[in-house]
Short mmCIF file of C-alpha atoms in Angstrom, two decimals:
data_model
loop_
_atom_site.label_atom_id
_atom_site.label_comp_id
_atom_site.label_asym_id
_atom_site.label_seq_id
_atom_site.Cartn_x
_atom_site.Cartn_y
_atom_site.Cartn_z
CA MET P 1 -0.01 0.01 0.00
CA LYS P 2 1.26 3.48 -0.86
CA ARG P 3 2.39 5.51 2.12
CA ILE P 4 -0.26 7.93 3.34
CA GLU P 5 1.77 10.77 4.81
CA GLU P 6 -1.27 12.40 6.39
CA ILE P 7 -1.68 9.39 8.71
CA TYR P 8 1.88 9.84 10.05
CA TRP P 9 1.01 13.40 11.04
CA LEU P 10 -2.34 12.39 12.53
CA ARG P 11 -0.81 9.58 14.58
CA PHE P 12 1.94 11.95 15.75
CA TYR P 13 -0.67 14.45 16.89
CA GLY P 14 -2.87 11.77 18.48
CA CYS P 15 0.03 10.31 20.45
CA LEU P 16 1.13 13.71 21.80
CA ALA P 17 -2.50 14.67 22.53
CA VAL P 18 -3.04 11.63 24.76
CA PHE P 19 0.33 12.15 26.43
CA VAL P 20 -0.31 15.84 27.13
CA PHE P 21 -3.90 15.16 28.28
CA HIS P 22 -2.65 12.83 31.00
CA LEU P 23 0.21 15.21 31.84
CA ILE P 24 -2.28 18.05 32.41
CA GLN P 25 -4.40 15.75 34.58
CA ARG P 26 -1.36 15.05 36.79
CA VAL P 27 -0.60 18.74 37.13
CA GLU P 28 -4.19 19.48 38.17
CA GLN P 29 -4.23 16.60 40.67
CA ASN P 30 -0.88 17.50 42.28
CA TYR P 31 -1.04 21.27 42.08
CA ALA P 32 -4.30 23.07 41.25
CA PRO P 33 -6.82 23.40 38.43
CA HIS P 34 -6.47 26.54 36.34
CA LEU P 35 -8.27 28.12 33.41
CA ALA P 36 -5.12 27.88 31.29
CA LEU P 37 -5.09 24.11 31.86
CA ASP P 38 -8.75 23.89 30.83
CA LEU P 39 -7.92 25.68 27.58
CA ALA P 40 -4.94 23.39 27.05
CA PHE P 41 -7.24 20.38 27.37
CA ILE P 42 -9.24 21.33 24.26
CA PRO P 43 -6.85 20.12 21.53
CA THR P 44 -5.87 17.03 23.52
CA VAL P 45 -9.35 15.48 23.62
CA LEU P 46 -8.91 14.41 19.98
CA GLY P 47 -6.17 11.91 20.83
CA THR P 48 -8.21 8.78 21.44
CA PRO P 49 -10.61 9.37 18.50
CA ILE P 50 -7.60 9.79 16.20
CA PHE P 51 -6.24 6.35 17.14
CA ILE P 52 -9.59 4.70 16.49
CA PHE P 53 -10.09 6.57 13.19
CA ILE P 54 -6.61 5.65 11.95
CA SER P 55 -7.12 1.94 12.68
CA ILE P 56 -10.25 1.71 10.53
CA PHE P 57 -8.90 4.05 7.87
CA LEU P 58 -5.71 2.08 7.31
CA PHE P 59 -7.36 -1.34 7.20
CA SER P 60 -10.05 -0.08 4.85
CA ALA P 61 -7.43 1.51 2.58
CA ARG P 62 -5.25 -1.61 2.66
CA TYR P 63 -7.83 -4.36 2.26
CA GLY P 64 -10.96 -2.74 0.85
CA ASN P 65 -13.52 -5.52 0.58
CA ASP P 66 -10.90 -8.25 0.57
CA VAL P 67 -10.23 -8.76 4.27
CA PRO P 68 -7.78 -11.65 4.91
CA HIS P 69 -9.05 -14.76 6.72
CA ASN P 70 -6.65 -14.29 9.66
CA PHE P 71 -7.51 -10.63 10.17
CA LEU P 72 -9.33 -11.00 13.50
CA ALA P 73 -6.85 -13.51 14.93
CA SER P 74 -3.96 -11.16 14.15
CA ARG P 75 -5.73 -8.16 15.69
CA LEU P 76 -6.66 -10.18 18.76
CA LYS P 77 -3.03 -11.11 19.33
CA TYR P 78 -1.48 -7.65 18.86
CA VAL P 79 -4.21 -5.66 20.58
CA MET P 80 -5.69 -7.76 23.35
CA VAL P 81 -2.50 -9.35 24.67
CA PRO P 82 -0.96 -5.92 25.52
CA TYR P 83 -4.35 -4.94 26.98
CA VAL P 84 -4.22 -7.83 29.43
CA VAL P 85 -0.52 -7.39 30.26
CA TYR P 86 -0.67 -3.66 30.91
CA GLY P 87 -4.04 -4.03 32.61
CA LEU P 88 -2.44 -6.43 35.08
CA ILE P 89 0.49 -4.06 35.65
CA TYR P 90 -1.67 -0.98 36.25
CA SER P 91 -4.24 -2.82 38.35
CA LEU P 92 -1.58 -4.38 40.57
CA ALA P 93 0.25 -1.07 40.98
CA GLU P 94 -2.99 0.71 41.95
CA TYR P 95 -3.95 -2.09 44.33
CA LEU P 96 -0.60 -1.84 46.13
CA ARG P 97 -0.94 1.94 46.32
CA LEU P 98 -4.40 1.66 47.87
CA TYR P 99 -3.18 -1.04 50.24
CA ALA P 100 -0.29 1.17 51.37
CA ASP P 101 -2.82 3.95 52.08
CA ASP P 102 -4.87 1.55 54.24
CA ALA P 103 -7.73 1.57 51.71
CA ARG P 104 -8.96 -2.01 51.83
CA VAL P 105 -10.23 -3.22 48.46
CA GLY P 106 -10.93 -6.75 47.33
CA PHE P 107 -8.15 -8.02 45.10
CA ILE P 108 -10.45 -9.93 42.74
CA ASP P 109 -12.98 -7.10 42.55
CA HIS P 110 -10.17 -4.67 41.80
CA MET P 111 -8.85 -6.89 38.98
CA ILE P 112 -12.32 -7.24 37.50
CA GLU P 113 -12.73 -3.47 37.59
CA TYR P 114 -9.54 -3.03 35.54
CA LEU P 115 -9.57 -5.99 33.16
CA VAL P 116 -13.25 -6.80 32.60
CA PHE P 117 -14.71 -3.30 32.92
CA ALA P 118 -11.63 -1.66 31.30
CA GLY P 119 -11.11 0.74 34.22
CA TRP P 120 -7.77 2.09 32.95
CA HIS P 121 -6.59 4.25 30.05
CA GLY P 122 -6.12 1.23 27.75
CA TYR P 123 -9.89 1.04 27.34
CA PHE P 124 -9.39 2.26 23.77
CA LEU P 125 -7.98 -1.15 22.85
CA ILE P 126 -11.35 -2.74 23.64
CA ILE P 127 -13.05 -0.15 21.45
CA ALA P 128 -10.59 -0.77 18.63
CA MET P 129 -11.09 -4.54 18.82
CA GLN P 130 -14.86 -4.14 18.58
CA PHE P 131 -14.47 -2.02 15.47
CA TYR P 132 -12.12 -4.58 13.93
CA VAL P 133 -14.92 -7.11 14.32
CA LEU P 134 -17.41 -4.63 12.87
CA PHE P 135 -15.05 -3.90 9.95
CA TRP P 136 -14.72 -7.65 9.28
CA LEU P 137 -18.50 -8.13 9.36
CA TYR P 138 -19.12 -4.99 7.29
CA ASN P 139 -16.98 -6.36 4.46
CA ARG P 140 -17.70 -10.07 4.73
CA LEU P 141 -21.46 -9.52 4.79
CA HIS P 142 -21.30 -6.67 2.22
CA LEU P 143 -23.14 -4.37 4.59
CA GLN P 144 -22.12 -1.33 2.54
CA ARG P 145 -25.15 -2.12 0.37
CA TYR P 146 -27.43 -1.40 3.31
CA LEU P 147 -25.25 0.91 5.41
CA PRO P 148 -23.59 3.41 3.03
CA ALA P 149 -20.88 5.44 4.74
CA GLY P 150 -22.21 8.91 3.85
CA PRO P 151 -25.74 8.75 5.30
CA CYS P 152 -24.51 6.53 8.14
CA LEU P 153 -21.96 9.16 9.16
CA LEU P 154 -24.72 11.70 9.73
CA ILE P 155 -26.90 9.19 11.60
CA SER P 156 -24.04 7.82 13.69
CA ALA P 157 -22.85 11.33 14.61
CA VAL P 158 -26.30 12.11 16.01
CA ILE P 159 -26.35 8.75 17.84
CA SER P 160 -22.91 9.35 19.34
CA ILE P 161 -23.78 12.87 20.47
CA ALA P 162 -27.01 11.60 22.07
CA TYR P 163 -25.14 8.74 23.75
CA TRP P 164 -22.52 10.99 25.37
CA ALA P 165 -25.22 13.50 26.33
CA PHE P 166 -27.15 10.75 28.11
CA TRP P 167 -24.15 9.72 30.22
CA ARG P 168 -23.19 13.33 30.95
CA TRP P 169 -26.61 14.18 32.36
CA GLN P 170 -27.72 11.00 34.06
CA SER P 171 -26.95 9.75 37.58
CA ILE P 172 -26.05 6.13 36.86
CA GLU P 173 -22.40 5.22 37.33
CA PRO P 174 -21.42 1.94 35.57
CA PRO P 175 -18.43 -0.01 36.86
CA GLY P 176 -15.05 0.82 35.37
CA TYR P 177 -15.25 2.47 31.97
CA LEU P 178 -18.02 0.14 30.81
CA HIS P 179 -20.05 2.92 29.19
CA TRP P 180 -16.91 4.25 27.48
CA ILE P 181 -16.03 1.02 25.73
CA ALA P 182 -19.50 0.50 24.25
CA PRO P 183 -19.13 1.24 20.52
CA VAL P 184 -22.25 3.43 20.38
CA GLY P 185 -20.39 6.61 21.29
CA TRP P 186 -17.68 6.01 18.71
CA LEU P 187 -19.76 4.91 15.69
CA TYR P 188 -19.15 8.18 13.86
CA LEU P 189 -15.41 7.36 13.67
CA PHE P 190 -16.08 4.09 11.86
CA PHE P 191 -18.20 5.63 9.13
CA LEU P 192 -16.04 8.75 8.88
CA ALA P 193 -13.00 6.54 8.21
CA LEU P 194 -14.85 4.55 5.55
CA LEU P 195 -16.07 7.71 3.87
CA VAL P 196 -12.66 9.39 3.79
CA VAL P 197 -11.09 6.22 2.35
CA LYS P 198 -13.77 6.08 -0.32
CA TYR P 199 -12.83 9.50 -1.72
CA TYR P 200 -9.14 9.60 -0.82
CA PRO P 201 -6.97 11.21 -2.14
CA ALA P 202 -9.40 13.39 -4.17
CA LEU P 203 -11.26 14.56 -1.09
CA GLN P 204 -11.63 18.12 -2.32
CA ALA P 205 -13.44 16.89 -5.42
CA GLN P 206 -16.44 16.19 -3.20
CA PRO P 207 -18.45 19.41 -2.68
CA TRP P 208 -19.56 18.64 0.89
CA ILE P 209 -16.03 17.66 1.98
CA ARG P 210 -14.61 20.80 0.38
CA ARG P 211 -17.24 22.85 2.18
CA PHE P 212 -16.76 21.41 5.67
CA SER P 213 -12.99 21.21 5.42
CA HIS P 214 -12.91 25.00 5.18
CA PRO P 215 -11.07 26.31 8.27
CA GLY P 216 -13.86 28.77 8.97
CA TRP P 217 -16.10 25.99 10.33
CA LEU P 218 -13.33 24.73 12.62
CA ILE P 219 -12.44 28.25 13.83
CA ALA P 220 -16.10 28.90 14.68
CA MET P 221 -16.37 25.60 16.51
CA VAL P 222 -13.22 26.21 18.55
CA ALA P 223 -14.34 29.76 19.35
CA GLY P 224 -17.60 28.39 20.78
CA ILE P 225 -15.73 25.80 22.85
CA VAL P 226 -13.36 28.47 24.23
CA MET P 227 -16.34 30.66 25.12
CA PHE P 228 -17.98 27.87 27.13
CA THR P 229 -14.61 27.08 28.71
CA LEU P 230 -14.22 30.65 29.90
CA ARG P 231 -17.67 30.38 31.45
CA GLY P 232 -16.68 27.14 33.20
CA GLU P 233 -19.41 25.08 31.57
CA LEU P 234 -17.46 22.26 29.90
CA ALA P 235 -15.93 18.98 30.96
CA TYR P 236 -12.89 17.73 29.06
CA SER P 237 -12.44 14.27 27.65
CA SER P 238 -12.91 12.46 24.35
CA LYS P 239 -16.33 11.34 25.63
CA GLU P 240 -18.14 14.65 25.34
CA THR P 241 -20.92 15.71 22.99
CA TRP P 242 -18.92 18.63 21.55
CA VAL P 243 -15.98 16.39 20.64
CA VAL P 244 -18.00 14.65 17.89
CA PRO P 245 -18.43 17.72 15.61
CA LEU P 246 -15.03 19.03 16.65
CA PHE P 247 -13.32 15.84 15.52
CA ILE P 248 -15.18 15.62 12.22
CA LEU P 249 -14.38 19.23 11.30
CA SER P 250 -10.77 18.89 12.50
CA LEU P 251 -10.21 15.67 10.58
CA LEU P 252 -11.63 17.01 7.29
CA TRP P 253 -9.55 20.19 7.61
CA ALA P 254 -6.39 18.26 8.57
CA MET P 255 -6.64 15.78 5.70
CA ASN P 256 -6.82 18.73 3.31
CA TRP P 257 -4.08 20.80 4.97
CA LEU P 258 -1.70 17.85 5.38
CA ALA P 259 -2.06 16.58 1.82
CA GLY P 260 1.37 16.31 0.20
CA ARG P 261 3.32 17.15 3.39
CA LYS P 262 6.12 14.67 3.98
CA ALA P 263 6.48 13.41 7.53
CA SER P 264 9.65 14.60 9.26
CA PRO P 265 12.10 12.20 10.98
CA LEU P 266 10.73 13.27 14.40
CA VAL P 267 7.18 12.53 13.31
CA LYS P 268 8.21 9.09 12.06
CA LYS P 269 10.15 8.32 15.24
CA VAL P 270 7.12 9.10 17.40
CA ASN P 271 5.00 7.01 15.02
CA GLU P 272 7.28 4.03 15.48
CA ASN P 273 6.85 4.10 19.25
CA SER P 274 3.31 5.54 19.44
CA PHE P 275 1.68 2.32 20.67
CA GLY P 276 4.25 1.92 23.44
CA ILE P 277 4.04 5.60 24.39
CA TYR P 278 0.28 5.43 24.70
CA LEU P 279 0.33 2.34 26.88
CA ALA P 280 3.37 3.02 29.09
CA HIS P 281 3.61 6.75 29.79
CA PRO P 282 1.47 6.74 32.99
CA LEU P 283 3.92 4.22 34.50
CA PHE P 284 6.73 6.75 34.15
CA PHE P 285 4.52 9.61 35.31
CA SER P 286 4.08 7.57 38.50
CA VAL P 287 7.87 7.36 38.87
CA VAL P 288 8.02 11.16 38.85
CA ASP P 289 5.15 11.35 41.35
CA PHE P 290 6.97 8.94 43.65
CA VAL P 291 9.98 11.27 43.63
CA THR P 292 7.79 14.30 44.38
CA TRP P 293 6.44 12.54 47.45
CA GLN P 294 9.98 12.61 48.78
CA VAL P 295 11.24 15.93 47.34
CA ALA P 296 9.05 18.94 46.58
CA LEU P 297 9.46 20.23 43.04
CA PRO P 298 8.45 23.60 41.63
CA LEU P 299 5.69 23.41 39.01
CA TRP P 300 7.96 24.05 36.01
CA LEU P 301 10.38 21.31 37.04
CA TYR P 302 7.54 18.87 37.74
CA VAL P 303 6.07 19.43 34.24
CA LEU P 304 9.53 19.08 32.65
CA ALA P 305 10.18 15.86 34.56
CA LEU P 306 6.83 14.41 33.52
CA ALA P 307 7.52 15.24 29.87
CA VAL P 308 11.09 13.94 29.76
CA VAL P 309 10.69 10.84 31.94
CA GLY P 310 7.27 9.98 30.54
CA MET P 311 8.28 10.21 26.89
CA GLY P 312 11.88 9.01 27.24
CA GLY P 313 10.98 6.06 29.50
CA SER P 314 8.13 4.95 27.23
CA ILE P 315 10.31 5.01 24.10
CA LEU P 316 13.13 3.17 25.89
CA LEU P 317 10.77 0.48 27.19
CA ASN P 318 9.19 0.07 23.75
CA ASN P 319 12.60 -0.33 22.11
CA LEU P 320 13.70 -2.86 24.72
CA ALA P 321 10.47 -4.84 24.38
CA ASN P 322 10.84 -5.01 20.62
CA GLN P 323 14.20 -6.78 20.82
CA ALA P 324 12.21 -10.04 20.74
CA ASP P 325 8.91 -11.07 19.13
CA TRP P 326 7.39 -12.42 22.36
CA SER P 327 8.10 -9.29 24.39
CA SER P 328 6.88 -6.96 21.63
CA MET P 329 3.61 -8.86 21.56
CA LEU P 330 3.29 -8.49 25.34
CA LEU P 331 4.24 -4.82 25.69
CA GLY P 332 3.27 -3.31 22.35
CA LYS P 333 4.65 -3.88 18.90
CA ARG P 334 6.64 -1.04 17.38
CA LEU P 335 5.23 0.21 14.10
CA ARG P 336 7.27 -0.22 10.94
CA VAL P 337 7.70 3.26 9.49
CA VAL P 338 9.63 3.83 6.25
#
């Protein structure tokens, strides 16, 4: 398959967005919330949707309607094995932390919360795996005849917005991230990816894509989000109603703006280690936090330490894990970028 340079840039942005999102969360938890941090959250909420979009986009561009017979088995191995391994690591670390703080929790219940109900940041792997199954069914059963990507994008966007609105304004609290991993809230990403692949690379030849990829729509959307942020009326995550239109407008604009731009060596390097960075960076954030429990750090040094240790440690771990096939499968396979 021909290299799609835009995807390198999108994955680079998505990886940094998730990294910075969790970094800002640490700063707020250990120091204090601030309006500037709320504003900084806005571009980072696109990180998780970007990863999901890219997965469907690339497989659709590579295979089309001819999905290989071992597709699901391969995805299960390279997606769900790291999910279980890192889930065990994070759940055990959190259990020990709670135990040290004299917070008595049931070990089995705690493990179920993490692994079965996806109560850690790797929940996106469960979402991705569900969409791999949907992608396989969509092509094997020729569902495009009944579920065309264009109309289904509009319908799924409304469904996703309604779904996140329901969970934002109701009082039920499911265990773990159970309501996050349900595919309902992410359906728009599936059909958006299929639609963009259908018209790629001549996206601007489609009147509606040309219209909504105009930066004016995105600027207006961001201005509205900033206004509500200044009024203190927004919550910040990828699971918010306003993220759905923001992502669609951002993606259409980015695919147009990035067309023909070659990925730089830095972008490719982050791409290579993006899976490992996504999975491992909170481990190294915790190392920094452990140090700050012993030695007080000024805010600027704390942020710098999180950035350097979090990114450097994740890349180092990913490179070490990929020295052997078995360890790369356990801790996240490094992408092959040429």
